[in-house]
PDB file of C-alpha atoms and ligand atoms in Angstrom:
ATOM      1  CA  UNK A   1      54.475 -35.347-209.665  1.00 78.00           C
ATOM      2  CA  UNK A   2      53.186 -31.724-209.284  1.00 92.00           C
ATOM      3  CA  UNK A   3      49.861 -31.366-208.353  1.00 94.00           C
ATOM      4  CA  UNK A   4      47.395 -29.148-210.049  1.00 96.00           C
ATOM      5  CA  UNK A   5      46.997 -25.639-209.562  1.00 97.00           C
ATOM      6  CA  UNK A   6      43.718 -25.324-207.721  1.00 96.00           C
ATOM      7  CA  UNK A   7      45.187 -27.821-204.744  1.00 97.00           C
ATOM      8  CA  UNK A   8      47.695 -24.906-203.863  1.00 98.00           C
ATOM      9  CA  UNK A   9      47.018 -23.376-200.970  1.00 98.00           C
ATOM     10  CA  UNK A  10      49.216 -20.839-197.989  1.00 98.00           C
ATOM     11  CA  UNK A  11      50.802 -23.097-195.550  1.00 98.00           C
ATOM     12  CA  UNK A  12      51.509 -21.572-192.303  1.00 98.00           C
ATOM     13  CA  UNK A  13      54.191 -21.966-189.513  1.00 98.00           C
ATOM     14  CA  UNK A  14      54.766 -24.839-188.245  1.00 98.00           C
ATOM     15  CA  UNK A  15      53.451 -26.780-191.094  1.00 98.00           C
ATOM     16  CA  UNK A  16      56.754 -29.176-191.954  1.00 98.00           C
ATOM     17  CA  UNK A  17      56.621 -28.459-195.689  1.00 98.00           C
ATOM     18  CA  UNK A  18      58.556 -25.270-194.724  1.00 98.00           C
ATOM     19  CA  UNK A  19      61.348 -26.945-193.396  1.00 98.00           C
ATOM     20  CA  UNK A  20      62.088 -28.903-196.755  1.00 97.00           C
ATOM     21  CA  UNK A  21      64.769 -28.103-199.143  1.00 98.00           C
ATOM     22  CA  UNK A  22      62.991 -28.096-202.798  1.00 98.00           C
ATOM     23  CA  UNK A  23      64.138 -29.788-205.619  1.00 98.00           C
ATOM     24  CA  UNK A  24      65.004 -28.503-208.941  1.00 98.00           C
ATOM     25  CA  UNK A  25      62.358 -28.061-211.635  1.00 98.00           C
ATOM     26  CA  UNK A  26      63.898 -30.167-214.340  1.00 97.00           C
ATOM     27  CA  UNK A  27      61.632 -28.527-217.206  1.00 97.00           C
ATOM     28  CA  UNK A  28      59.642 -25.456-217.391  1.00 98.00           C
ATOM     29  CA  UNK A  29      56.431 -26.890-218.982  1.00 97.00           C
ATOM     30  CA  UNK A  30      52.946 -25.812-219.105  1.00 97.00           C
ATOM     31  CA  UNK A  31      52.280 -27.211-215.741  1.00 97.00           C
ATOM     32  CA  UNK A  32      54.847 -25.164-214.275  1.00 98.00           C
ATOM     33  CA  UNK A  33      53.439 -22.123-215.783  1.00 98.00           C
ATOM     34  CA  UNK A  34      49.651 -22.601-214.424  1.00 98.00           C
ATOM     35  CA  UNK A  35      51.549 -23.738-210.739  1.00 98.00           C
ATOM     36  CA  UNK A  36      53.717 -20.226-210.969  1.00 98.00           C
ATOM     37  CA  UNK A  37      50.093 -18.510-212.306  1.00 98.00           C
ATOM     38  CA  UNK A  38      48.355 -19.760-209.432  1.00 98.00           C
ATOM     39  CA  UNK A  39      51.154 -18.542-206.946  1.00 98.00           C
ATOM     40  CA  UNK A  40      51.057 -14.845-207.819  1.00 98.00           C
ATOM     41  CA  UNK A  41      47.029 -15.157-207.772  1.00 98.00           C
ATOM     42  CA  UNK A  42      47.953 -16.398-203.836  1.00 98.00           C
ATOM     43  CA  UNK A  43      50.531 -13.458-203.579  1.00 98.00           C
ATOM     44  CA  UNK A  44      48.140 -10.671-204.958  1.00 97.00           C
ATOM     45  CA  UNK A  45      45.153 -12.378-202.676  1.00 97.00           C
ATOM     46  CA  UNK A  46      47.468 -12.415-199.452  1.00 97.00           C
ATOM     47  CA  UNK A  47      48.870  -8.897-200.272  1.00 96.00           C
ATOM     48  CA  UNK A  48      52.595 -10.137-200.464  1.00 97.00           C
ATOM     49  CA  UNK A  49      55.642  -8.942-202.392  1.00 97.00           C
ATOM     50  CA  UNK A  50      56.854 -12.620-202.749  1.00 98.00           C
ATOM     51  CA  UNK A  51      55.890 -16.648-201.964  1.00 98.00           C
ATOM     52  CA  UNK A  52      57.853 -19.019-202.179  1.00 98.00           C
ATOM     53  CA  UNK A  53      56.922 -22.766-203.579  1.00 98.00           C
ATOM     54  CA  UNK A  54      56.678 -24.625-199.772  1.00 98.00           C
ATOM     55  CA  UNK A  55      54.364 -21.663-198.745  1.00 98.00           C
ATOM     56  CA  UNK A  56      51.626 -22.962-201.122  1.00 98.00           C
ATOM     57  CA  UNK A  57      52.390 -26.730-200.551  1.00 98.00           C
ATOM     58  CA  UNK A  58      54.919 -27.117-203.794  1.00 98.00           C
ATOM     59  CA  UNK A  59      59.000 -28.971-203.158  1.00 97.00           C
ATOM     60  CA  UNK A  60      60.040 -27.385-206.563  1.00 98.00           C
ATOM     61  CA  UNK A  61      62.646 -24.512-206.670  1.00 98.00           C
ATOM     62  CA  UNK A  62      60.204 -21.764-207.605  1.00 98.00           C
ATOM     63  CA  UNK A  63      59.417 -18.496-206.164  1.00 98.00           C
ATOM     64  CA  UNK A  64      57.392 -15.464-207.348  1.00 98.00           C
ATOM     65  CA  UNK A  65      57.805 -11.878-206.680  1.00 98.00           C
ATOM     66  CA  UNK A  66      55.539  -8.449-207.124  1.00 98.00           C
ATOM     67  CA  UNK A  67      58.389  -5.393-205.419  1.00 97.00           C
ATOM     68  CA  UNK A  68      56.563  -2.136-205.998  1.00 94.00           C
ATOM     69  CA  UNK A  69      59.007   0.765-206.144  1.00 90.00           C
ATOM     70  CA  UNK A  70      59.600   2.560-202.836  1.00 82.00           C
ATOM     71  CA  UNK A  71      59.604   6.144-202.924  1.00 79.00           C
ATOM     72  CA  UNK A  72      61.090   6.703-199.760  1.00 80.00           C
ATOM     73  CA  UNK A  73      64.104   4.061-200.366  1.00 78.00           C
ATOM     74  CA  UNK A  74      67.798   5.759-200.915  1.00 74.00           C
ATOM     75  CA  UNK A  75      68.620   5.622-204.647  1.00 74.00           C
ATOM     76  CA  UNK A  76      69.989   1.786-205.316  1.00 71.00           C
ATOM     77  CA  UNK A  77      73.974   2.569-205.640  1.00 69.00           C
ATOM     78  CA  UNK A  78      75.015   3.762-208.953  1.00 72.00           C
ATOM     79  CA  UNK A  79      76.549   0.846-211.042  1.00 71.00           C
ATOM     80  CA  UNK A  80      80.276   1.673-211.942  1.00 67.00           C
ATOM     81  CA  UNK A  81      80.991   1.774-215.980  1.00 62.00           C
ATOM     82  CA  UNK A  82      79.987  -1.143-218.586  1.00 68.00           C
ATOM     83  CA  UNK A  83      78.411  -3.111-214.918  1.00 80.00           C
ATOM     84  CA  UNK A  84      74.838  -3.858-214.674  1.00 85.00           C
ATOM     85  CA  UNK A  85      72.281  -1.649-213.677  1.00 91.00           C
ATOM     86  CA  UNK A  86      71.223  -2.028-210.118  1.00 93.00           C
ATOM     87  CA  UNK A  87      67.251  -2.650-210.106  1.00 95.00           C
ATOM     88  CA  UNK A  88      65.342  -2.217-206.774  1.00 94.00           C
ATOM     89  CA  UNK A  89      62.185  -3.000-207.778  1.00 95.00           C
ATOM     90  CA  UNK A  90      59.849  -5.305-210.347  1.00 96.00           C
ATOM     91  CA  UNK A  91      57.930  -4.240-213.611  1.00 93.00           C
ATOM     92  CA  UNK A  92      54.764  -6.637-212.401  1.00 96.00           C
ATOM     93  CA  UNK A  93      54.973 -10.203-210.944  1.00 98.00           C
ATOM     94  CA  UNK A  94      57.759 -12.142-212.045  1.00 98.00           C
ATOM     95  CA  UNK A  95      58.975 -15.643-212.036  1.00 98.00           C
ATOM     96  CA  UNK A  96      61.761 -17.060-210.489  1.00 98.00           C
ATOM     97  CA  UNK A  97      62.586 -21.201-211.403  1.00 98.00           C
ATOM     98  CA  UNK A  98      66.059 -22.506-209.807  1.00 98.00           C
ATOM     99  CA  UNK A  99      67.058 -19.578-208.586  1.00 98.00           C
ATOM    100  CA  UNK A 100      70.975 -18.999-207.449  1.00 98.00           C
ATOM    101  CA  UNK A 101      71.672 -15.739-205.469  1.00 98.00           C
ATOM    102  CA  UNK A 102      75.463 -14.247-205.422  1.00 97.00           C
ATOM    103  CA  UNK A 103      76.823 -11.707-202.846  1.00 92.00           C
ATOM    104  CA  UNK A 104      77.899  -8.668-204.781  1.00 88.00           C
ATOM    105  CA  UNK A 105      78.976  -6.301-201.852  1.00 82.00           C
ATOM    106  CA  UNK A 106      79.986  -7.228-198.136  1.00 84.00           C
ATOM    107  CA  UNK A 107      77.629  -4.431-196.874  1.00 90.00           C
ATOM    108  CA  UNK A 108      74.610  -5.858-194.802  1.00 93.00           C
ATOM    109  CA  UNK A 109      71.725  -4.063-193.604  1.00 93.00           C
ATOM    110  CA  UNK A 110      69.379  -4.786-191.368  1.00 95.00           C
ATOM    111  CA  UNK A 111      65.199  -4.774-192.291  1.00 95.00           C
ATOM    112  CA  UNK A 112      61.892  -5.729-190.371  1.00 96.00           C
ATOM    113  CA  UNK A 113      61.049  -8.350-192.210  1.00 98.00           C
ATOM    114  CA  UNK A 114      57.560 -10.460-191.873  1.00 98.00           C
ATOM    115  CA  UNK A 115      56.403 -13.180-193.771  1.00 98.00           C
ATOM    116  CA  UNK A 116      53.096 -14.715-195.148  1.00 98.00           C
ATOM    117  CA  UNK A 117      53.213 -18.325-193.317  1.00 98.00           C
ATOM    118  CA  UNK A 118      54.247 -16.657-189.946  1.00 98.00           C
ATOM    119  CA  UNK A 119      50.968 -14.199-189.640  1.00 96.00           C
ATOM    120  CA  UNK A 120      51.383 -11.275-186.988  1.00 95.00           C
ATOM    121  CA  UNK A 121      55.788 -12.734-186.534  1.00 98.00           C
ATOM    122  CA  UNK A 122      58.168  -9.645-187.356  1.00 98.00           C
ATOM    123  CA  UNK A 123      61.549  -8.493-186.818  1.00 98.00           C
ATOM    124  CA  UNK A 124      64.898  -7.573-188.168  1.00 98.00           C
ATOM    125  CA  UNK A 125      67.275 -10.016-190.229  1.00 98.00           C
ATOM    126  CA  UNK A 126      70.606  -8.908-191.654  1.00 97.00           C
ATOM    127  CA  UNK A 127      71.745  -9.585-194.932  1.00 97.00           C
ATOM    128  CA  UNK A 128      73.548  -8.183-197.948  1.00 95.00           C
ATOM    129  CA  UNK A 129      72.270  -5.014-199.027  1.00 93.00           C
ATOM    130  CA  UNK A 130      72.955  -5.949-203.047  1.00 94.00           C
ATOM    131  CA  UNK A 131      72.760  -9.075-204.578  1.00 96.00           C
ATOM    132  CA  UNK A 132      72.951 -10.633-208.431  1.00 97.00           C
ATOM    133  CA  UNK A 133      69.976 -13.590-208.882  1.00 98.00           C
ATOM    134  CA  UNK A 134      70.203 -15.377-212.248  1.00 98.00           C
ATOM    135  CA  UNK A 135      67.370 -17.840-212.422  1.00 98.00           C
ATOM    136  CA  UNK A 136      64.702 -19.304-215.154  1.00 98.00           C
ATOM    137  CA  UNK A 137      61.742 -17.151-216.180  1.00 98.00           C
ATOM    138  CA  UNK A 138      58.335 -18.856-216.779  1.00 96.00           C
ATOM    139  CA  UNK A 139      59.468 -19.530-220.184  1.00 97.00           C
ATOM    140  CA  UNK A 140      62.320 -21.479-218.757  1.00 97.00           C
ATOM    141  CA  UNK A 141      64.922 -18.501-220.822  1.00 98.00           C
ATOM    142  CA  UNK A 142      67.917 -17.882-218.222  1.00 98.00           C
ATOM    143  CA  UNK A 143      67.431 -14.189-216.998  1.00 97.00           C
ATOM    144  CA  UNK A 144      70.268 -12.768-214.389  1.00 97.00           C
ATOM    145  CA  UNK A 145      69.922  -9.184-212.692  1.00 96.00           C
ATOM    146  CA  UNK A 146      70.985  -7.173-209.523  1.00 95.00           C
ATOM    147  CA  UNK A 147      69.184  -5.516-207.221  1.00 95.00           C
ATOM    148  CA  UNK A 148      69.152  -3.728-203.764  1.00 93.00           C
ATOM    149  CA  UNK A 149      66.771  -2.769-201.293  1.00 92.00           C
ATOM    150  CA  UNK A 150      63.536  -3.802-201.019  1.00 94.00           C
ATOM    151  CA  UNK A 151      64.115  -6.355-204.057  1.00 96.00           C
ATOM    152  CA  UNK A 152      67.025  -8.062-202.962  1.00 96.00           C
ATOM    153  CA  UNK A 153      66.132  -9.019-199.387  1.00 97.00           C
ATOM    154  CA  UNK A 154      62.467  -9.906-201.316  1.00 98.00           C
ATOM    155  CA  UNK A 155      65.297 -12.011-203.091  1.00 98.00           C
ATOM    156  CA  UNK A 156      67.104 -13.201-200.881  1.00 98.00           C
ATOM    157  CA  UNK A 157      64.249 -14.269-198.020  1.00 98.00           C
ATOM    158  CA  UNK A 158      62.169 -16.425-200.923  1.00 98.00           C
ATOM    159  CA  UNK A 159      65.161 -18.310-201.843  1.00 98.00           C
ATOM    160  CA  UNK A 160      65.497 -18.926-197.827  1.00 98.00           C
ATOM    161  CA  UNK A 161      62.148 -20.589-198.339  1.00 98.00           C
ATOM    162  CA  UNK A 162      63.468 -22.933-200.386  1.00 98.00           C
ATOM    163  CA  UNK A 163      65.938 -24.293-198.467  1.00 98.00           C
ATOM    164  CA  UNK A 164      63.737 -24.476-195.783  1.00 98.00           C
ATOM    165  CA  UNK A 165      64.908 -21.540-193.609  1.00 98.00           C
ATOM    166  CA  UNK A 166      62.492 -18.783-192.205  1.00 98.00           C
ATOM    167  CA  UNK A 167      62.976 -15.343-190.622  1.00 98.00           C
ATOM    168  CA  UNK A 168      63.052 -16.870-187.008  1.00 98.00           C
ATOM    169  CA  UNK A 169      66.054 -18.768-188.244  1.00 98.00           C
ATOM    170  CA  UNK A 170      68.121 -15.259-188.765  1.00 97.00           C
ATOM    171  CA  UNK A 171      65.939 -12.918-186.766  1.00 97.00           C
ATOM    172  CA  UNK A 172      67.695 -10.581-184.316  1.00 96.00           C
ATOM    173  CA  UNK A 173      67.621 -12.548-180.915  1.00 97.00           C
ATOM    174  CA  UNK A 174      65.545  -9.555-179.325  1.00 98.00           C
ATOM    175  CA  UNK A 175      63.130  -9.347-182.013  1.00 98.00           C
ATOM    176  CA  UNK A 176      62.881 -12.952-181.964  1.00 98.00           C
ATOM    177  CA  UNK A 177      62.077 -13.070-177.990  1.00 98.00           C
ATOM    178  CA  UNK A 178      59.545 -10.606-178.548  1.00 97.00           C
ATOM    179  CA  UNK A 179      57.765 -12.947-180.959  1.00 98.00           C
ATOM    180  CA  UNK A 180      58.143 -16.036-179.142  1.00 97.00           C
ATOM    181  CA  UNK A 181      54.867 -16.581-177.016  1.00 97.00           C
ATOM    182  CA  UNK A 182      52.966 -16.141-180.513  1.00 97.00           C
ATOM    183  CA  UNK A 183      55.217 -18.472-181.536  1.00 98.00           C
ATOM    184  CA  UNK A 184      54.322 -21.597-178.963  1.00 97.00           C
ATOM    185  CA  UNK A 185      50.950 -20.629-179.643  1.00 97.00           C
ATOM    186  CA  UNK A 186      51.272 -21.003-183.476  1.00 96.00           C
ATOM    187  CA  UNK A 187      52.951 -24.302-182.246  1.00 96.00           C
ATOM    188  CA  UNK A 188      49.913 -25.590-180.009  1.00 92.00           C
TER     189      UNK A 188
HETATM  190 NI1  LIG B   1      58.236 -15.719-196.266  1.00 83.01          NI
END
């Protein structure tokens, strides 16, 4: 049973809700819609470039995501004849419903990353520098893209959310020392 749209609100570290692995969304109905509405109102309000479904209180396989282009990011490599094009960032907030995230490259890259239910907790997590997502849009159409940069570790750290992994899982051990007496006291 998903609850309604107004009951959704940010859930922080160590709530348990972001240690569960979300189920799939078996159809993309109206419900679904005003739940994934409602998250990227809580996205624009908490000045994020994605949420994830546990971050607002939802089990569901469901993230959304607002990547603004970067002007200082290197040009996202060039995609080699007839292959897709390599996106690195979002036209507006989008919509992603069971998503499933493929390596395309080997290449990882480290990034400071932060996120919304761990307030004031950053530091730098490797992963793959390009990645292909295929996933349900809010109509419940199959969409499937690459991307690099900015928008794949977006990507990439949302559908962490929703197997229940955060940052401090894969943070660099320094980083992750540095961070850990706000840590016990986000734990008190
Ligand atoms: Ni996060």
């Amino acid at each position: 049973m998903l609850p309604e749209p107004s009951q959704l609100a940010l859930q922080y570290y160590p709530q348990p809700i972001l240690r569960i692995k979300a189920q799939p969304i078996e159809a993309v109905d109206d419900r679904v819609r005003e739940l994934a509405g409602r998250m990227i109102e809580l996205m624009v309000e908490h000045e994020g470039v994605g949420l994830a479904a546990q971050q607002v209180g939802l089990t569901v396989r469901m993230f959304v995501a607002d990547v603004p282009e970067d002007p200082e990011a290197p040009p996202p490599p060039a995609p080699a004849m007839g292959s897709e094009p390599v996106l690195t960032s979002t036209t507006g907030p989008e919509v992603y419903i069971n998503p499933v995230i493929e390596f395309v490259d080997r290449q990882v890259t480290p990034f400071n990353e932060g996120c919304l239910s761990l307030p004031d907790i950053r530091g730098d997590v490797l992963r793959p520098e390009t990645v292909r997502i295929t996933a349900l849009d809010r109509d419940g159409n199959t969409f499937t893209r690459v991307g690099a940069g900015l928008l794949a570790r977006c990507w990439q750290h949302e559908n962490d959310h929703l197997d229940g992994v955060l940052i401090i899982d894969k943070m660099n051990p320094g980083d992750l020392r540095s961070n850990k007496r706000k840590l016990a006291a986000m734990e008190r």
